[in-house]
Amino acid sequence: MNVSEFLWKRLQEWGLKRAYGYPGDGAGGIDVALQREVDAGHVEYVQVRHEEMAAFMATAHAKFTGQVGLCFATSGPGAIHLLNGLYDARLDHVGVVAIMGQQARTAIGTNYQQEIDLQSLCKDVAGEYIVTVTEPSQIRHALDRAVRIARDRRTPTVVIVPNDLQELPYSDPPVAHGSTHTGIGMTVGSKVPEDTGLRLAADILNAGRKVAILAGAGALEATDQLIQIADILGAGIAKALLGKAAVPDELPFVTGSIGLLGTKPSWDLMKECDTFLMVGSTFPYSEFLPRPGQARGVQIDINGANLSLRYPMEVNLQGDSAATLRALIPLLQHKGDRAWRTRIEKDVAQWWKVLEARAMTGARPLNPQRVFWELSPRLPENAIITADSGSVANWYARDLKMRRGMKASLSGGLASLGAGTPYAMAAKMAYPERTVIACMGDGAMQMNGLNVMITISRYWKQWSNPRLIVLVLNNQDLNQVTWEERIQLGAGKTDSTQSIPDFPYHRYAGLLDLRGIYVDDPAHVGAAWEEALAADRPVILEARTDPNVPPLPPHITMQQARAFLTSLPTEPERASVIMGSAKELLASILPVGKT
């Protein structure tokens, strides 16, 4: 057995049996050994069109399955291309192992072709563990440590394998001074804080009259516990964007997303609470949280470095969210006064009416909110939804009602454009029986989405359920940045940077033997979704939407209002922007009926 063959077999022992990557001579031995494992049915290989997509897919695999993601690339440019997706994993705290090729050991330091100092290149993104293998027996502990650290610390790790080492015979490390003998045994650790801390936290929560809960990605497996605690305390639950699937939006006390892409009930919940429970979240925008000193705080997070990071908490509990909440529940006292809960539920019910009214306002030709509003009740059971960065994330965050059993994610901490389709591809490979929907803007679709559609066209026939729908909002505008310039910088749209070319996305689907659907009439949006959801193959659903429908923040500040007014004299689409904004504001004030 050579080094490359051992590499794939050892990764299988760790349970890593799906690899996303792209070949190259810097990883030639690894490629050859992989083919043998694929032929034997031991490893599933997904060949991407660009290494960045491999890293995004590995990140999404980790997010949706809870397992370590795996990607690989050749030396030099291939390794460089992995970086963006690996940073996505790092900032969203999921475990990914990246295998990188390298030039021959004898050439390193000679300015050889494609020779890159990969140790330095990856030092930041994989700072927890990065190693270059220089001797065959070293591959064992390199892989063992890379997988264990990626899994237990939820971070990307990197193993670099020079190409002249890849086909050398493997042997176990000798029993000798200077050798180490690693293993794949399970990690067992405490997931629940000490009883003293739990009781202090319970005292604070029991004393509160207006309790607000914020759930993040770390609370995705704590759905039942969050609901039970909210019922005991009469609390409302807001969700960070990565925690969108943590609790169902059908519950009347779930206020939805928080932040600039969030809801007014979430804003009110945070600004009026007297007690704040934060679970599994590092939500970064402190201005949307309670004011320091306003509320007594309790935080639960598996990573101690995240505690009291965004809000000065009184009690910090380091532990698994579900396990800690389970231990906390018996210590909590049921609150008989339901005035706070009643108000939250009233605000949430009114908010859904506001969103419907906003979605139904006229636009040229389509209101993007209408596209999401029509999808929401049509979402199949156990659907998986991905979204990209941009204004599309606003509608994904607000208008889609998550139900129990669904999964959803996007690039959170990095907010990288172009992650939506590789996320969807990884979701479909992990759960081929489930319907997957990617929500894309046209900027993201042109950046990476068209590329990934080729990969989808290659693999879709092996899925038990062929339904993978890629929604593209075609507005020929890098829309989120355009609106940020208007309300943050007081500048009108800059056509040279913000306008992007038109492209026939639905016709492109036909070139790949996929289904393409086009809609530009609001009366046909529902039928378009039904056609896409009934298709016998993956679909690109192209919706021609109006870029001048504003993604209104949950709370408009005077500074934002002034900047918007300042932008109008230099706004090339002034009349449309004013009309679109006026309609949305009116719908927010008078949500009953259609405007």
Coordinates of C-alpha atoms in Angstrom, one line a residue:
M1 CA 0.0 0.0 0.0
N2 CA 1.4 3.4 -0.9
V3 CA 0.9 6.7 0.9
S4 CA -2.0 7.8 -1.3
E5 CA -3.8 4.5 -0.9
F6 CA -3.4 4.7 2.9
L7 CA -4.7 8.2 2.8
W8 CA -8.1 7.2 1.3
K9 CA -8.4 4.1 3.5
R10 CA -7.6 6.1 6.7
L11 CA -10.1 8.8 5.8
Q12 CA -12.8 6.0 5.3
E13 CA -12.0 4.7 8.8
W14 CA -12.8 8.1 10.1
G15 CA -16.2 8.0 8.2
L16 CA -15.2 10.4 5.5
K17 CA -16.5 8.7 2.4
R18 CA -17.5 11.6 0.1
A19 CA -14.8 13.8 -1.4
Y20 CA -15.2 17.0 -3.4
G21 CA -12.3 18.0 -5.6
Y22 CA -10.5 18.5 -8.9
P23 CA -7.4 16.7 -10.1
G24 CA -3.9 17.9 -11.0
D25 CA -0.4 16.6 -11.4
G26 CA 0.5 18.0 -7.9
A27 CA -2.0 15.4 -6.5
G28 CA -1.6 12.8 -9.2
G29 CA -0.9 9.9 -6.9
I30 CA -3.9 10.9 -4.8
D31 CA -6.1 11.0 -7.9
V32 CA -5.0 7.5 -9.0
A33 CA -5.6 6.0 -5.5
L34 CA -9.0 7.7 -5.3
Q35 CA -10.1 6.1 -8.6
R36 CA -9.4 2.6 -7.1
E37 CA -11.6 3.4 -4.1
V38 CA -14.3 4.8 -6.3
D39 CA -14.2 1.7 -8.5
A40 CA -14.5 -0.5 -5.4
G41 CA -17.6 1.5 -4.2
H42 CA -15.8 2.7 -1.1
V43 CA -15.6 6.4 -1.7
E44 CA -18.0 8.8 -3.6
Y45 CA -16.2 11.4 -5.6
V46 CA -17.8 14.6 -6.8
Q47 CA -15.8 16.3 -9.5
V48 CA -16.4 20.0 -9.4
R49 CA -15.6 22.6 -12.1
H50 CA -13.5 24.8 -9.8
E51 CA -11.7 24.1 -6.5
E52 CA -13.5 26.9 -4.7
M53 CA -16.8 24.9 -5.3
A54 CA -15.2 21.8 -3.7
A55 CA -14.4 23.7 -0.5
F56 CA -17.9 25.3 -0.4
M57 CA -19.5 21.8 -0.9
A58 CA -17.3 20.3 1.9
T59 CA -18.5 23.2 4.2
A60 CA -22.1 22.6 3.3
H61 CA -21.7 18.9 3.8
A62 CA -20.5 19.6 7.3
K63 CA -23.3 22.0 8.0
F64 CA -26.1 19.7 6.7
T65 CA -24.9 16.4 8.0
G66 CA -22.9 17.3 11.2
Q67 CA -20.0 15.3 9.8
V68 CA -16.5 16.5 8.8
G69 CA -16.4 17.7 5.2
L70 CA -13.6 16.6 2.8
C71 CA -12.1 18.4 -0.2
F72 CA -8.9 18.1 -2.1
A73 CA -6.9 20.0 -4.8
T74 CA -3.7 20.0 -6.6
S75 CA -0.7 22.2 -5.7
G76 CA -0.3 25.9 -6.5
P77 CA -3.4 27.3 -8.1
G78 CA -5.6 24.5 -7.0
A79 CA -4.8 24.9 -3.4
I80 CA -5.2 28.7 -3.6
H81 CA -8.7 28.2 -5.1
L82 CA -9.8 26.3 -2.0
L83 CA -9.2 29.2 0.3
N84 CA -12.5 31.0 0.0
G85 CA -14.6 27.9 0.8
L86 CA -12.3 27.0 3.7
Y87 CA -12.7 30.5 5.2
D88 CA -16.4 29.9 4.9
A89 CA -16.0 26.9 7.1
R90 CA -13.8 28.7 9.5
L91 CA -16.1 31.7 10.0
D92 CA -19.2 29.5 10.4
H93 CA -17.4 27.0 12.7
V94 CA -17.7 23.7 10.9
G95 CA -15.1 21.0 10.4
V96 CA -13.5 20.5 7.0
V97 CA -10.3 18.6 6.0
A98 CA -8.5 19.8 2.9
I99 CA -5.9 17.6 1.2
M100 CA -3.5 19.6 -0.9
G101 CA -0.9 18.4 -3.3
Q102 CA 2.6 20.0 -3.4
Q103 CA 5.6 19.9 -5.6
A104 CA 8.3 17.3 -5.0
R105 CA 10.2 17.6 -1.7
T106 CA 13.5 17.9 -3.6
A107 CA 12.1 21.0 -5.5
I108 CA 10.8 22.9 -2.6
G109 CA 12.7 26.1 -2.1
T110 CA 13.8 26.3 -5.7
N111 CA 11.1 28.6 -7.1
Y112 CA 9.7 25.6 -9.0
Q113 CA 6.7 25.8 -11.2
Q114 CA 3.5 25.9 -9.1
E115 CA 5.6 25.9 -5.9
I116 CA 3.7 27.9 -3.3
D117 CA 4.5 28.1 0.4
L118 CA 1.2 26.4 1.4
Q119 CA 2.1 26.4 5.1
S120 CA 2.1 30.2 5.0
L121 CA -0.8 30.4 2.6
C122 CA -3.1 28.4 4.9
K123 CA -1.7 29.7 8.2
D124 CA -4.7 31.9 9.0
V125 CA -7.6 29.8 7.6
A126 CA -6.3 26.5 9.1
G127 CA -4.4 27.9 12.1
E128 CA -5.6 25.1 14.3
Y129 CA -3.8 22.4 12.3
I130 CA -1.8 22.5 9.1
V131 CA 1.0 20.0 8.3
T132 CA 3.2 19.1 5.4
V133 CA 3.9 15.3 5.2
T134 CA 7.6 14.7 4.5
E135 CA 7.9 10.9 5.3
P136 CA 5.5 8.1 4.5
S137 CA 4.7 7.0 8.1
Q138 CA 3.9 10.6 9.0
I139 CA 0.7 10.5 6.9
R140 CA -1.1 8.5 9.6
H141 CA -0.8 11.0 12.4
A142 CA -1.3 13.9 10.0
L143 CA -4.7 12.6 8.9
D144 CA -5.7 11.5 12.4
R145 CA -5.0 14.9 13.9
A146 CA -6.5 16.8 10.9
V147 CA -9.8 14.9 11.2
R148 CA -10.0 14.9 15.0
I149 CA -9.2 18.6 15.2
A150 CA -11.6 19.5 12.4
R151 CA -14.4 17.5 14.1
D152 CA -13.8 18.5 17.7
R153 CA -12.9 22.1 17.2
R154 CA -15.2 22.7 14.3
T155 CA -12.6 24.3 12.0
P156 CA -10.8 23.7 8.7
T157 CA -7.5 21.7 8.8
V158 CA -5.0 21.1 6.0
V159 CA -2.8 18.2 5.1
I160 CA -0.2 18.9 2.4
V161 CA 1.2 15.9 0.5
P162 CA 4.2 16.4 -1.9
N163 CA 3.8 14.6 -5.1
D164 CA 7.0 12.5 -4.9
L165 CA 5.8 11.1 -1.6
Q166 CA 2.3 10.1 -2.8
E167 CA 3.3 6.8 -4.4
L168 CA 6.0 5.7 -1.9
P169 CA 5.3 2.6 0.1
Y170 CA 3.5 3.3 3.4
S171 CA 4.6 1.7 6.7
D172 CA 3.3 2.3 10.2
P173 CA 5.5 4.4 12.4
P174 CA 8.2 2.4 14.2
V175 CA 8.1 1.9 18.0
A176 CA 11.0 4.2 18.5
H177 CA 12.0 7.5 20.0
G178 CA 10.7 10.3 17.8
S179 CA 7.6 8.4 16.6
T180 CA 4.0 8.8 17.6
H181 CA 1.1 6.4 17.3
T182 CA -2.3 8.1 16.8
G183 CA -5.7 6.5 16.6
I184 CA -9.3 7.0 15.6
G185 CA -11.0 6.4 18.9
M186 CA -14.0 8.4 19.8
T187 CA -13.9 11.7 21.7
V188 CA -16.0 11.7 24.9
G189 CA -16.3 15.0 26.8
S190 CA -18.6 16.8 29.1
K191 CA -21.5 18.5 27.2
V192 CA -23.2 20.0 30.3
P193 CA -21.9 22.8 32.6
E194 CA -21.6 22.3 36.3
D195 CA -24.7 22.4 38.4
T196 CA -23.7 25.7 40.1
G197 CA -23.7 27.5 36.8
L198 CA -27.0 26.0 35.7
R199 CA -28.7 27.1 38.9
L200 CA -27.3 30.7 38.6
A201 CA -28.6 30.8 35.0
A202 CA -32.0 29.5 36.1
D203 CA -32.3 32.1 38.8
I204 CA -31.8 34.9 36.3
L205 CA -34.3 33.4 33.8
N206 CA -36.9 32.8 36.6
A207 CA -36.6 36.4 37.7
G208 CA -37.2 37.8 34.3
R209 CA -40.6 39.2 33.3
K210 CA -39.8 39.7 29.6
V211 CA -37.5 37.0 28.3
A212 CA -36.1 37.0 24.8
I213 CA -34.2 34.0 23.3
L214 CA -31.8 34.2 20.4
A215 CA -31.1 30.9 18.6
G216 CA -28.2 30.4 16.3
A217 CA -26.5 27.6 14.3
G218 CA -25.4 26.0 17.5
A219 CA -29.0 25.5 18.5
L220 CA -30.1 23.6 15.3
E221 CA -30.3 20.3 17.2
A222 CA -32.0 21.9 20.2
T223 CA -35.5 22.5 18.7
D224 CA -37.5 20.7 21.3
Q225 CA -35.6 22.2 24.2
L226 CA -35.9 25.8 22.9
I227 CA -39.7 25.4 22.4
Q228 CA -40.1 23.9 25.9
I229 CA -38.1 26.7 27.5
A230 CA -40.0 29.4 25.6
D231 CA -43.3 27.9 26.8
I232 CA -42.1 27.7 30.4
L233 CA -40.8 31.3 30.4
G234 CA -43.4 32.8 28.2
A235 CA -40.5 34.0 25.9
G236 CA -40.2 34.8 22.3
I237 CA -37.6 33.3 20.0
A238 CA -35.6 35.2 17.4
K239 CA -33.2 33.5 15.1
A240 CA -29.8 34.4 13.7
L241 CA -29.5 33.8 10.0
L242 CA -27.6 30.5 10.4
G243 CA -30.2 29.4 12.9
K244 CA -33.2 29.8 10.6
A245 CA -34.1 26.1 10.9
A246 CA -33.6 26.0 14.6
V247 CA -37.4 26.4 15.4
P248 CA -40.4 26.4 13.1
D249 CA -41.8 29.7 11.9
E250 CA -45.3 28.4 12.3
L251 CA -45.0 28.9 16.0
P252 CA -46.7 32.1 17.0
F253 CA -44.0 33.2 19.4
V254 CA -41.1 32.8 16.9
T255 CA -40.3 36.3 15.7
G256 CA -38.1 35.2 12.8
S257 CA -34.7 36.5 11.7
I258 CA -32.7 39.2 13.5
G259 CA -30.5 42.0 12.1
L260 CA -30.5 44.1 9.0
L261 CA -32.2 41.2 7.2
G262 CA -34.5 40.6 10.2
T263 CA -38.0 41.4 11.3
K264 CA -39.7 44.1 13.3
P265 CA -40.9 41.6 15.9
S266 CA -37.3 40.5 16.5
W267 CA -36.2 44.1 16.8
D268 CA -39.0 44.8 19.3
L269 CA -38.3 41.6 21.2
M270 CA -34.6 42.6 21.8
K271 CA -35.2 46.2 22.5
E272 CA -37.9 45.7 25.1
C273 CA -36.8 42.5 27.0
D274 CA -35.4 42.5 30.5
T275 CA -33.8 39.0 30.2
F276 CA -31.7 37.7 27.3
L277 CA -30.9 34.0 26.6
M278 CA -28.5 33.5 23.7
V279 CA -28.1 29.9 22.5
G280 CA -25.4 28.8 20.0
S281 CA -24.9 32.1 18.3
T282 CA -22.2 34.6 17.6
F283 CA -24.5 37.0 15.9
P284 CA -22.2 39.9 15.1
Y285 CA -24.4 43.0 15.0
S286 CA -24.7 44.2 18.6
E287 CA -26.9 47.1 17.6
F288 CA -29.8 44.6 17.1
L289 CA -29.3 43.1 20.6
P290 CA -30.5 44.6 23.9
R291 CA -28.7 47.7 25.0
P292 CA -25.9 46.8 27.4
G293 CA -27.3 46.9 30.9
Q294 CA -30.9 46.7 29.7
A295 CA -31.3 43.0 30.2
R296 CA -29.7 40.3 32.4
G297 CA -28.0 37.8 30.2
V298 CA -27.4 34.1 30.0
Q299 CA -25.4 32.6 27.1
I300 CA -24.9 28.9 26.1
D301 CA -22.2 28.0 23.6
I302 CA -20.0 24.9 23.1
N303 CA -17.0 27.2 22.4
G304 CA -15.9 29.2 25.4
A305 CA -14.3 31.9 23.2
N306 CA -17.8 32.9 22.0
L307 CA -19.1 33.6 25.5
S308 CA -19.9 37.3 26.4
L309 CA -18.5 38.2 22.9
R310 CA -21.5 40.3 21.7
Y311 CA -23.3 41.1 24.9
P312 CA -22.1 41.4 28.5
M313 CA -23.7 38.2 29.9
E314 CA -24.1 37.7 33.6
V315 CA -23.8 33.9 33.4
N316 CA -21.9 32.0 30.7
L317 CA -22.5 28.3 30.2
Q318 CA -20.0 26.4 28.1
G319 CA -21.7 23.3 26.8
D320 CA -23.7 21.6 24.1
S321 CA -26.9 23.6 23.5
A322 CA -29.4 20.7 23.6
A323 CA -27.8 19.0 26.5
T324 CA -27.4 22.2 28.5
L325 CA -31.0 23.3 27.9
R326 CA -32.2 19.8 28.9
A327 CA -30.4 20.2 32.2
L328 CA -31.7 23.7 32.7
I329 CA -35.4 22.9 32.1
P330 CA -36.1 21.2 35.5
L331 CA -34.7 24.3 37.3
L332 CA -37.1 26.7 35.5
Q333 CA -40.4 28.0 36.9
H334 CA -43.5 28.3 34.7
K335 CA -44.5 32.0 34.4
G336 CA -48.2 32.5 34.9
D337 CA -48.2 36.1 33.6
R338 CA -48.5 35.7 29.8
A339 CA -48.8 39.4 28.9
W340 CA -45.3 39.5 27.4
R341 CA -46.0 36.3 25.3
T342 CA -49.4 37.6 24.2
R343 CA -47.8 40.8 23.0
I344 CA -45.1 38.9 21.1
E345 CA -47.7 36.7 19.4
K346 CA -49.8 39.7 18.4
D347 CA -46.8 41.4 16.9
V348 CA -45.8 38.2 15.0
A349 CA -49.3 37.8 13.5
Q350 CA -49.3 41.4 12.4
W351 CA -45.9 41.1 10.9
W352 CA -46.9 38.2 8.6
K353 CA -49.7 40.4 7.3
V354 CA -47.2 43.1 6.6
L355 CA -44.9 40.7 4.7
E356 CA -47.9 39.5 2.6
A357 CA -48.9 43.1 1.8
R358 CA -45.3 44.0 0.8
A359 CA -45.1 40.9 -1.3
M360 CA -48.3 41.7 -3.2
T361 CA -47.3 45.3 -4.1
G362 CA -46.9 45.9 -7.7
A363 CA -43.4 46.1 -9.3
R364 CA -41.7 46.1 -12.7
P365 CA -42.2 43.3 -13.6
L366 CA -42.0 41.1 -10.5
N367 CA -41.8 41.9 -6.8
P368 CA -39.0 39.6 -5.5
Q369 CA -40.9 39.1 -2.2
R370 CA -43.8 37.7 -4.2
V371 CA -41.5 35.0 -5.6
F372 CA -40.6 33.8 -2.0
W373 CA -44.1 34.4 -0.6
E374 CA -45.6 32.0 -3.2
L375 CA -42.9 29.4 -2.6
S376 CA -43.3 29.3 1.2
P377 CA -46.6 27.4 1.4
R378 CA -45.4 25.1 -1.4
L379 CA -42.2 24.0 0.2
P380 CA -42.1 20.2 0.3
E381 CA -41.8 18.4 3.6
N382 CA -38.1 18.0 4.7
A383 CA -37.0 20.4 2.0
I384 CA -33.5 21.8 2.2
I385 CA -33.1 25.5 1.2
T386 CA -29.9 27.3 0.5
A387 CA -29.4 31.0 -0.2
D388 CA -26.7 33.2 -1.6
S389 CA -25.5 36.6 -0.4
G390 CA -27.2 39.7 -1.7
S391 CA -30.7 41.1 -1.5
V392 CA -32.0 37.5 -2.1
A393 CA -30.9 36.8 1.5
N394 CA -33.4 39.3 2.7
W395 CA -36.4 37.6 1.2
Y396 CA -35.0 34.1 2.2
A397 CA -34.6 35.3 5.8
R398 CA -38.0 37.0 6.1
D399 CA -40.6 35.4 3.7
L400 CA -39.9 31.7 3.9
K401 CA -41.6 29.9 6.7
M402 CA -39.5 27.0 8.0
R403 CA -41.3 23.9 9.2
R404 CA -40.0 21.2 11.4
G405 CA -37.7 18.8 9.6
M406 CA -36.4 21.3 7.0
K407 CA -32.8 22.4 6.7
A408 CA -31.5 25.7 5.6
S409 CA -28.1 27.5 5.4
L410 CA -26.0 30.0 3.6
S411 CA -22.5 31.6 3.9
G412 CA -23.0 33.4 7.2
G413 CA -19.8 34.8 8.7
L414 CA -18.0 35.2 5.4
A415 CA -21.2 36.1 3.5
S416 CA -19.5 35.1 0.3
L417 CA -21.2 35.6 -3.0
G418 CA -21.6 32.4 -5.0
A419 CA -22.0 29.8 -2.2
G420 CA -25.7 29.0 -2.8
T421 CA -25.4 26.5 -5.6
P422 CA -22.4 24.5 -4.3
Y423 CA -24.3 24.4 -1.0
A424 CA -27.3 23.0 -2.8
M425 CA -25.2 20.4 -4.7
A426 CA -23.7 19.2 -1.4
A427 CA -27.1 19.0 0.2
K428 CA -28.4 16.9 -2.7
M429 CA -25.4 14.5 -2.6
A430 CA -25.9 14.0 1.2
Y431 CA -29.7 13.7 1.0
P432 CA -30.6 12.6 -2.6
E433 CA -34.2 11.8 -1.5
R434 CA -35.0 15.3 -0.4
T435 CA -36.0 18.3 -2.5
V436 CA -33.4 21.0 -2.5
I437 CA -33.9 24.7 -3.5
A438 CA -31.2 27.2 -4.0
C439 CA -32.1 30.9 -3.9
M440 CA -29.8 32.9 -6.0
G441 CA -29.3 36.5 -7.2
D442 CA -28.1 36.9 -10.8
G443 CA -24.7 38.3 -9.6
A444 CA -24.1 35.1 -7.6
M445 CA -25.4 33.0 -10.5
Q446 CA -23.0 34.5 -12.9
M447 CA -20.1 34.2 -10.5
N448 CA -20.4 30.5 -9.6
G449 CA -23.9 29.3 -10.3
L450 CA -23.5 28.7 -14.0
N451 CA -20.4 26.7 -13.2
V452 CA -22.1 24.5 -10.7
M453 CA -25.0 23.8 -13.0
I454 CA -22.6 21.7 -15.1
T455 CA -21.8 19.6 -12.1
I456 CA -25.5 19.2 -11.3
S457 CA -26.1 18.1 -14.9
R458 CA -23.4 15.4 -14.5
Y459 CA -24.7 13.8 -11.3
W460 CA -28.5 14.3 -11.1
K461 CA -29.5 11.1 -12.7
Q462 CA -28.1 9.1 -9.8
W463 CA -30.5 10.9 -7.3
S464 CA -33.6 9.0 -6.1
N465 CA -35.5 12.3 -6.2
P466 CA -34.3 14.4 -9.1
R467 CA -35.7 17.7 -7.8
L468 CA -33.2 20.4 -7.3
I469 CA -34.5 23.9 -8.1
V470 CA -32.2 26.9 -8.7
L471 CA -34.2 30.1 -8.4
V472 CA -32.5 33.1 -10.1
L473 CA -33.7 36.6 -9.4
N474 CA -32.7 38.3 -12.6
N475 CA -32.7 42.1 -12.0
Q476 CA -29.3 42.9 -13.7
D477 CA -28.1 44.6 -10.5
L478 CA -25.8 43.8 -7.7
N479 CA -28.8 44.7 -5.6
Q480 CA -27.7 44.5 -2.0
V481 CA -24.7 46.7 -2.5
T482 CA -26.7 49.1 -4.6
W483 CA -29.2 49.6 -1.7
E484 CA -26.3 49.7 0.9
E485 CA -24.8 52.6 -1.1
R486 CA -28.1 54.4 -1.0
I487 CA -28.9 54.0 2.7
Q488 CA -25.3 54.0 4.1
L489 CA -23.3 56.2 1.8
G490 CA -26.1 58.5 0.5
A491 CA -25.1 57.7 -3.1
G492 CA -27.2 56.8 -6.0
K493 CA -26.7 53.6 -8.0
T494 CA -23.3 53.5 -9.7
D495 CA -24.0 51.8 -13.0
S496 CA -20.4 51.0 -13.9
T497 CA -20.0 48.8 -10.8
Q498 CA -23.6 47.7 -10.0
S499 CA -25.2 46.8 -13.4
I500 CA -24.5 43.4 -14.7
P501 CA -25.2 41.7 -18.1
D502 CA -28.5 40.0 -18.8
F503 CA -28.3 36.3 -19.4
P504 CA -30.9 33.7 -20.4
Y505 CA -30.6 31.5 -17.4
H506 CA -33.7 29.4 -18.2
R507 CA -32.4 28.7 -21.7
Y508 CA -29.0 27.8 -20.4
A509 CA -30.7 25.0 -18.4
G510 CA -31.8 23.5 -21.7
L511 CA -28.2 23.3 -23.0
L512 CA -27.5 21.0 -20.0
D513 CA -30.6 18.9 -20.6
L514 CA -32.2 20.4 -17.5
R515 CA -35.6 22.2 -17.3
G516 CA -35.7 25.9 -17.6
I517 CA -38.7 28.0 -16.5
Y518 CA -39.2 31.8 -17.0
V519 CA -41.7 34.0 -15.1
D520 CA -42.3 37.7 -15.3
D521 CA -46.0 37.9 -14.5
P522 CA -47.0 38.0 -10.8
A523 CA -50.2 36.0 -11.6
H524 CA -48.0 33.1 -12.9
V525 CA -45.5 32.9 -10.0
G526 CA -47.4 30.2 -8.1
A527 CA -47.8 28.1 -11.2
A528 CA -44.2 28.4 -12.1
W529 CA -43.2 27.0 -8.6
E530 CA -45.6 24.1 -9.1
E531 CA -44.2 23.3 -12.4
A532 CA -40.7 23.4 -11.0
L533 CA -41.6 21.2 -8.0
A534 CA -43.2 18.7 -10.3
A535 CA -40.3 18.5 -12.8
D536 CA -38.5 15.2 -13.5
R537 CA -35.1 16.8 -13.5
P538 CA -33.3 19.8 -11.9
V539 CA -34.7 23.2 -12.8
I540 CA -33.5 26.8 -13.3
L541 CA -36.4 29.0 -12.4
E542 CA -35.7 32.5 -13.7
A543 CA -37.8 35.3 -12.2
R544 CA -37.5 38.7 -13.8
T545 CA -37.6 40.9 -10.7
D546 CA -37.6 44.6 -10.0
P547 CA -34.3 45.8 -8.5
N548 CA -35.9 48.9 -6.9
V549 CA -38.1 47.1 -4.4
P550 CA -36.2 48.1 -1.2
P551 CA -35.1 45.5 1.4
L552 CA -36.4 47.6 4.2
P553 CA -34.6 47.1 7.5
P554 CA -36.7 46.2 10.6
H555 CA -36.0 49.6 12.1
I556 CA -35.2 52.7 9.9
T557 CA -32.8 55.1 11.6
M558 CA -32.7 58.8 11.0
Q559 CA -29.2 58.3 9.6
Q560 CA -30.5 55.8 7.0
A561 CA -33.4 58.0 6.1
R562 CA -31.1 61.0 5.6
A563 CA -28.7 59.0 3.5
F564 CA -31.5 57.7 1.3
L565 CA -32.8 61.2 0.7
T566 CA -29.3 62.4 0.0
S567 CA -28.9 59.7 -2.7
L568 CA -31.9 60.7 -4.7
P569 CA -30.3 63.6 -6.7
T570 CA -27.6 61.3 -8.0
E571 CA -29.9 58.3 -8.5
P572 CA -30.2 57.3 -12.2
E573 CA -33.4 55.3 -11.5
R574 CA -34.9 57.9 -9.1
A575 CA -38.6 57.6 -10.1
S576 CA -38.6 53.8 -9.8
V577 CA -36.7 53.9 -6.5
I578 CA -39.1 56.4 -5.0
M579 CA -42.2 54.5 -6.2
G580 CA -40.9 51.2 -5.0
S581 CA -40.0 52.5 -1.6
A582 CA -43.3 54.3 -1.2
K583 CA -45.3 51.2 -2.0
E584 CA -43.3 49.1 0.5
L585 CA -43.6 51.7 3.3
L586 CA -47.3 52.1 2.7
A587 CA -47.8 48.3 2.8
S588 CA -46.0 48.3 6.1
I589 CA -48.4 50.9 7.6
L590 CA -51.6 49.5 6.0
P591 CA -51.0 45.8 5.6
V592 CA -54.6 44.8 5.1
G593 CA -55.5 44.4 1.5
K594 CA -53.4 44.7 -1.6
T595 CA -51.7 48.0 -2.6

